[in-house]
């Protein structure tokens, strides 16, 4: 029998597509050794996406956030609702290893 592979949740927020591209590449690399679930945070808060991410966070061995920024470090506009829910502690990340990779701009 094949051993159960750990699940890694990769969440991304991207205005121009850079973070989306890196998230997809990371997911592709991780799939060699883990089960990977990839979500755009813009779709995480609708009725279906919200329920899916709740399940995925609680089933994850690790959560990785990849996000673009603009201006003086502001998040992408489609990530604002997700950030609000995260700071309201909608999801309990206690005990789940998390990583954040931010992509700034050169302006």
Coordinates of C-alpha atoms in Angstrom, one line a residue:
X1 CA 0.0 0.0 0.0
X2 CA 1.2 3.5 -0.8
X3 CA 1.8 5.7 2.2
X4 CA -0.6 8.6 2.7
X5 CA 1.0 11.8 1.4
X6 CA 0.7 15.0 3.5
X7 CA -1.4 17.8 2.0
X8 CA 0.0 21.3 1.5
X9 CA -2.4 24.1 0.9
X10 CA -1.1 26.9 -1.4
X11 CA -3.0 30.1 -1.4
X12 CA -2.2 33.0 -3.7
X13 CA -3.3 36.6 -4.3
X14 CA -2.2 38.3 -7.5
X15 CA -3.2 41.4 -9.4
X16 CA -1.0 41.0 -12.4
X17 CA -0.5 37.2 -12.4
X18 CA 3.1 37.0 -11.1
X19 CA 2.1 35.4 -7.7
X20 CA -0.3 33.1 -9.5
X21 CA 2.4 31.8 -11.8
X22 CA 4.8 31.2 -9.0
X23 CA 2.1 29.4 -7.0
X24 CA 1.3 27.1 -9.9
X25 CA 5.0 26.4 -10.3
X26 CA 5.4 25.7 -6.6
X27 CA 2.4 23.4 -6.6
X28 CA 3.9 21.5 -9.6
X29 CA 7.2 21.0 -7.7
X30 CA 5.5 20.0 -4.5
X31 CA 3.2 17.4 -6.2
X32 CA 6.2 15.1 -6.5
X33 CA 6.2 14.4 -2.8
X34 CA 2.9 15.8 -1.4
X35 CA -0.8 16.2 -2.2
X36 CA -1.2 19.9 -3.2
X37 CA -4.3 22.0 -3.2
X38 CA -4.1 25.4 -4.9
X39 CA -6.6 28.2 -4.3
X40 CA -6.9 31.8 -5.5
X41 CA -7.9 33.8 -2.4
X42 CA -10.3 35.8 -4.5
X43 CA -12.5 32.8 -4.9
X44 CA -12.2 31.5 -1.3
X45 CA -15.0 33.5 0.2
X46 CA -18.0 32.6 -2.1
X47 CA -20.3 30.0 -0.8
X48 CA -18.6 27.1 -2.5
X49 CA -15.0 28.3 -2.3
X50 CA -15.3 29.3 1.4
X51 CA -16.5 25.8 2.4
X52 CA -13.7 24.2 0.4
X53 CA -11.0 26.3 2.0
X54 CA -12.3 25.5 5.4
X55 CA -12.0 21.8 4.7
X56 CA -8.6 22.2 3.1
X57 CA -7.0 24.3 5.9
X58 CA -8.0 21.8 8.5
X59 CA -6.8 18.9 6.4
X60 CA -3.4 20.5 5.7
X61 CA 0.0 19.6 7.0
X62 CA 1.2 23.1 5.9
X63 CA -0.3 26.3 4.4
X64 CA 1.8 28.5 2.1
X65 CA 0.6 32.0 1.2
X66 CA 2.0 33.7 -2.0
X67 CA 1.0 37.3 -2.5
X68 CA 1.8 40.2 -4.7
X69 CA 1.9 43.7 -3.3
X70 CA 1.7 47.2 -4.7
X71 CA 2.5 50.7 -3.6
X72 CA 3.9 50.6 -0.1
X73 CA 3.2 47.0 0.6
X74 CA -0.6 47.0 0.1
X75 CA -2.2 43.6 -0.7
X76 CA -3.9 42.9 -4.0
X77 CA -7.5 44.2 -4.0
X78 CA -9.0 40.8 -4.4
X79 CA -7.2 39.6 -1.2
X80 CA -8.8 42.2 1.1
X81 CA -11.9 40.1 2.0
X82 CA -9.7 37.1 2.6
X83 CA -7.4 39.2 4.9
X84 CA -10.4 40.5 6.8
X85 CA -11.6 36.9 7.4
X86 CA -8.1 35.8 8.4
X87 CA -7.7 38.6 10.9
X88 CA -11.2 37.9 12.3
X89 CA -9.8 34.4 12.9
X90 CA -12.3 32.6 10.7
X91 CA -9.7 29.9 10.2
X92 CA -7.7 28.5 13.2
X93 CA -4.1 28.0 12.0
X94 CA -2.8 27.0 15.4
X95 CA -0.4 24.1 15.1
X96 CA -0.3 24.3 11.2
X97 CA 3.1 25.4 9.8
X98 CA 2.6 28.4 7.6
X99 CA 4.9 30.3 5.2
X100 CA 4.4 33.6 3.4
X101 CA 6.2 34.7 0.3
X102 CA 5.6 38.3 -0.8
X103 CA 6.3 39.7 -4.2
X104 CA 6.9 43.5 -4.3
X105 CA 7.0 45.7 -7.3
X106 CA 9.9 47.8 -8.6
X107 CA 8.1 51.1 -8.7

